[in-house]
Amino acid sequence: MKRLVVFLALLSLFNGSAFAQTTEFYPGAQYDSAVPTPHSILGYEIGEYFTDHHQMEEYIHALAKAVPERVKFIHIGRSIERRNMYVVIISSPENMQRLEDIRKTVVSLRDPRSTSPAAAQKITAETPVIAFMNYANDGNESAAFEACLQVAYHFAAGQDAETTSILDNAVIVLNPAHNPESHQRYIAWMKASIVGPNGTADPFAAEHNRDWRMSTNNNHYQIDLNRDGFALSQVESRIVAEQLHHWSPQVFVDHHGETNEYFFAPYAVPVNLNMPPATKKWANLIGRNNGAAFDRFGWSYFAREVYDLHYPGYWDSYPALNGAIGMTYETDGGGRKGLQFERPDKTILTFRDGIHHHVVASITTIKSAADNRQEMLQDYYAFFNSGMEEAKNEPIKQVALVPGADAGRLADLVELLLRHKIEVYAAEENFSINRAHHYVSKKVNNKSFPAGTFLVPYSQPQKRLAKALLEADANMEEVFLKEARKNYEYNESLGKNAPKERLGFYDVTAWSLPLAYGVEAYGLEKAFAGRMRKLQERPTVQSGVQLTNGPATYAYAFDYNTNAGAKLLAQLLKEDFKVAISRKTFTVDGTDFARGTVIARVARNAASLHGRITELAKSCEVPVIPLNSAWTDKGVMLGSNNLINLKKPKIAVITEEPARQTSYGAIWYLLEKQYEYDFTAIRLDYFQRVDLRKYDVLVFPPGSASGYQRGLGESGIKKIKEWVQSGGVFVGVGGGAVFATKEKVGLTSAKLLGATPEKTKKEEDDKEKKQGENKKPNEKEEKPDFTPGAILKLKLDTYHFMSLGYDEVVPVLVRSSNIFTPSKDGVNVGVFAEQDVRISGFIWEKTEKMFPGNVYLIHEPTGNGDVILFAEEPIFRLYWRGLERLFLSSLLLAPSF
């Protein structure tokens, strides 16, 4: 009889009940059978198949309907492809009844100026902690999306003492899909690709080796949302950031995959130096708890390696700079590993395994927060309070952002800071500061500032984030740099084919927003304390057609030398209006017009010009001046040959292999969304069929230079060269530019510094015989090291049309080993500064010496056409706003110059 009872009890675990389907995910949990399980809605167990976005919506709706006292399902926005985005809020019935009060109370801990230590102590004694679990940021890392459904069920249906205790002490915020596009794209592809009911474990199976578009974890525009945390260039990023600030969580976990074994905090070094010690303390405690939970299953995991907390754009470091204990979790299953995958040791890892690991880590982390609720809330308050205290003793008190020629770009930067809840003020009077640190030159001088200068004080609750994003140079932990140098020196001692040690740079080492936006900025050692106004919204920018004397009778004039002016020009060209641009200055009725002034002549356009330019001037935020005569008081007349009539350029951009997805995506987004200019995306695999005569500009984005060469073959390269000779403009960026420098391509006289000459096998053999006797062991060609994202000083040829409106010295981001030797046959438009070339970030000492005098930007006229080469991405990750026009000039102006 006892055996029969045991048998029946075991059988009940598989009878389809809610309890039976989920105990394996979290042993000891007990569930309310009235709450719908994922299986009851989806028709399969979590991990058996792939869940679509609409199925997630259906299940969470059912959950919220079944347990309204515990679960709230909130619509927070729509992605680019119009998929709904949500957060799921789960807590105890008592907490849910006062949810808004709890949220506001926790938010009050962010401002020590209005919440005293005594008030904070009372709040932390009585208030639940808030834990934000973020899933499907990299949407093709599919286990995270599925794990969210299981975690939601666990806390919505859980009846055991542990779960109810967690819900009493925590408000749980779940974001099922940070990146709906990437997830749904992957799911559709995987469903169509798997072989067999459970997929194929063989790593060489097609389902584990996706194509260019399906292999990305990026959004619709191929932008990596996990590096968009502070840039907020994408709508999905802005939506999640709004929720982060709305809920003000103390713990924020971004769930990813798929590593060889599971990763959780504590972090690798370097950790951003603007984080307080408590960040590491809590990450270590939570990591230990996760380790103990995983040990109960006998699972493998790792921590303190690879995944650092330095770059502020990740969705662990960005929340951490907003006071949360921000962490990344990387699971080992799902994603490219499909439903099952054979490990190197021949054991099989399943999709369910990867989900299970995320579920246990999520629950354990939330439990850790709930168990340490009061102390965690105290440290949350201290995060903001101690940041303001630190500001009192640090040398830089404020950052001054000075109005310049491009008011719109500065307004965009201020708007971004306001999105981050960073306080910005406008000075209402002129003032001087004795010791002001210039961001580019690094000179420290007495500086006078005009009224209207924007000021960001570090003595504010968001000091840590403000300093991280604005400081001119982000230092790194010395323990990290010491280890990196040690590994570098070891690698230098090895032969070229020997396995190398990781240097540890996971992402860029510099990102200062004033430098990225190209605005004049200063760090002030003394805070301005005069009359200032706190900004609540984006500053207004003067714009529109100045109709004092009525519509223009001769032409409308505006300045191309701003991002907004470039957009207005792009719109006029797109709509087939005839425009010209001046290479020289001129003066009309006392108004000076700079080089780069655009002229839209009334007589050469349809009557619709008057109304359309009025509309566009307002929407693009551009001041437009009507002119009633071609006569000028000074400078060139408006019929001069120095006014270049612009043609409407037809642009083609190479997409898919071997272009880099995120780099192509940045060009795509820039043209389609920011400047609203049409282009044609062309794949290399059918390039031979393309009639290049249809296009004026051909862009090769960053990618594999050798891949471009192989993909085109000799005939494709010849086709491009003949097209350029006939008048086409070839624009190469990053690897696309390196392609042009290859000997067997020969699109430029410039060379890639340190490039290995391309020789035939016979030439290589002859060379080796000749040099073999004199060659020292391990002798290497001198070439640059990889620069891991540093900001360098570039000197522009300001007479060249591409640099219209730019200062002579501009900051550029370098994240490669690409340095070009000067062009012998063209114009070296952007040359690295001869002295003090590094502005910010890390560069290996040997490589830093190679930049001065070498080239970033080349324009080489060839026959009737042009070759334009950028060694790096001027629009890197869409936050390098200061160089947008430099890139756009290669597209919009080059075909006419």
Coordinates of N, CA, C and O in Angstrom, one line a residue, residues 91-109 123 126-130 167-171 246-248 250 377:
S91 N 3.7 41.5 -6.7 CA 4.1 41.7 -5.3 C 2.9 41.1 -4.5 O 1.9 40.6 -5.0
S92 N 3.0 41.3 -3.2 CA 1.9 40.8 -2.3 C 0.6 41.6 -2.5 O 0.7 42.8 -2.9
P93 N -0.5 41.1 -2.2 CA -1.8 41.9 -2.3 C -1.7 43.2 -1.5 O -2.2 44.3 -2.0
E94 N -1.1 43.2 -0.4 CA -1.0 44.4 0.4 C -0.1 45.4 -0.3 O -0.4 46.6 -0.3
N95 N 1.0 45.0 -0.8 CA 1.9 45.9 -1.5 C 1.2 46.4 -2.8 O 1.4 47.6 -3.2
M96 N 0.5 45.6 -3.5 CA -0.1 46.0 -4.8 C -1.2 47.1 -4.5 O -1.4 47.9 -5.4
Q97 N -1.8 47.0 -3.3 CA -2.9 48.0 -3.0 C -2.3 49.4 -2.9 O -2.9 50.4 -3.1
R98 N -1.0 49.5 -2.4 CA -0.4 50.8 -2.2 C 0.9 50.9 -3.1 O 1.9 51.5 -2.8
L99 N 0.8 50.3 -4.3 CA 1.9 50.3 -5.3 C 2.4 51.6 -5.6 O 3.7 51.9 -5.6
E100 N 1.6 52.6 -5.9 CA 2.0 53.9 -6.3 C 2.7 54.6 -5.1 O 3.7 55.3 -5.3
D101 N 2.2 54.4 -3.9 CA 2.8 55.0 -2.8 C 4.2 54.4 -2.5 O 5.1 55.2 -2.2
I102 N 4.3 53.1 -2.7 CA 5.6 52.5 -2.6 C 6.6 53.1 -3.6 O 7.8 53.4 -3.3
R103 N 6.2 53.2 -4.8 CA 7.0 53.7 -5.9 C 7.5 55.1 -5.6 O 8.7 55.4 -5.7
K104 N 6.6 56.0 -5.2 CA 6.9 57.4 -4.9 C 7.9 57.5 -3.7 O 8.8 58.3 -3.7
T105 N 7.6 56.6 -2.8 CA 8.5 56.6 -1.6 C 9.9 56.2 -1.9 O 10.9 56.8 -1.4
V106 N 10.0 55.2 -2.7 CA 11.4 54.8 -3.1 C 12.0 55.9 -4.0 O 13.2 56.1 -3.8
V107 N 11.3 56.5 -4.9 CA 11.8 57.6 -5.7 C 12.4 58.7 -4.8 O 13.4 59.3 -5.1
S108 N 11.7 58.9 -3.7 CA 12.2 60.0 -2.8 C 13.6 59.8 -2.2 O 14.2 60.7 -1.8
L109 N 14.0 58.5 -2.2 CA 15.3 58.2 -1.7 C 16.4 58.7 -2.6 O 17.6 58.8 -2.2
I123 N 11.9 55.3 6.0 CA 11.4 54.7 4.7 C 12.0 53.3 4.5 O 11.3 52.3 4.2
E126 N 10.4 50.5 6.4 CA 9.0 50.1 6.2 C 8.7 49.7 4.7 O 7.6 49.2 4.4
T127 N 9.6 49.9 3.8 CA 9.3 49.9 2.4 C 9.9 48.7 1.7 O 11.0 48.3 2.0
P128 N 9.1 48.0 0.8 CA 9.7 46.9 0.1 C 10.8 47.4 -0.9 O 10.8 48.5 -1.3
V129 N 11.7 46.5 -1.2 CA 12.7 46.7 -2.1 C 12.1 46.5 -3.5 O 11.1 45.8 -3.7
I130 N 12.7 47.2 -4.6 CA 12.2 47.0 -5.9 C 13.3 46.3 -6.7 O 14.4 46.7 -6.8
L167 N 7.4 38.2 -1.7 CA 6.4 39.2 -2.2 C 6.1 40.2 -1.1 O 5.7 41.3 -1.4
D168 N 6.2 39.8 0.2 CA 5.9 40.8 1.2 C 7.0 41.9 1.2 O 6.8 43.0 1.6
N169 N 8.2 41.5 0.9 CA 9.4 42.4 1.0 C 9.9 43.0 -0.3 O 10.9 43.7 -0.2
A170 N 9.3 42.6 -1.4 CA 9.8 43.1 -2.7 C 8.7 43.4 -3.6 O 7.6 42.7 -3.6
V171 N 8.9 44.4 -4.5 CA 8.0 44.6 -5.6 C 8.9 44.2 -6.8 O 10.0 44.7 -7.0
H246 N 11.3 55.4 -13.6 CA 10.0 55.4 -13.0 C 9.9 54.6 -11.8 O 9.4 55.0 -10.7
W247 N 10.5 53.4 -11.9 CA 10.4 52.4 -10.8 C 11.6 52.5 -9.8 O 11.5 52.1 -8.6
S248 N 12.7 53.1 -10.2 CA 13.9 53.3 -9.3 C 14.2 52.1 -8.6 O 14.2 52.0 -7.3
Q250 N 16.3 48.9 -6.9 CA 17.6 48.7 -6.1 C 18.4 47.5 -6.8 O 19.6 47.5 -6.5
L377 N 18.1 49.2 0.7 CA 17.4 50.5 0.5 C 18.3 51.6 1.1 O 18.4 52.7 0.6

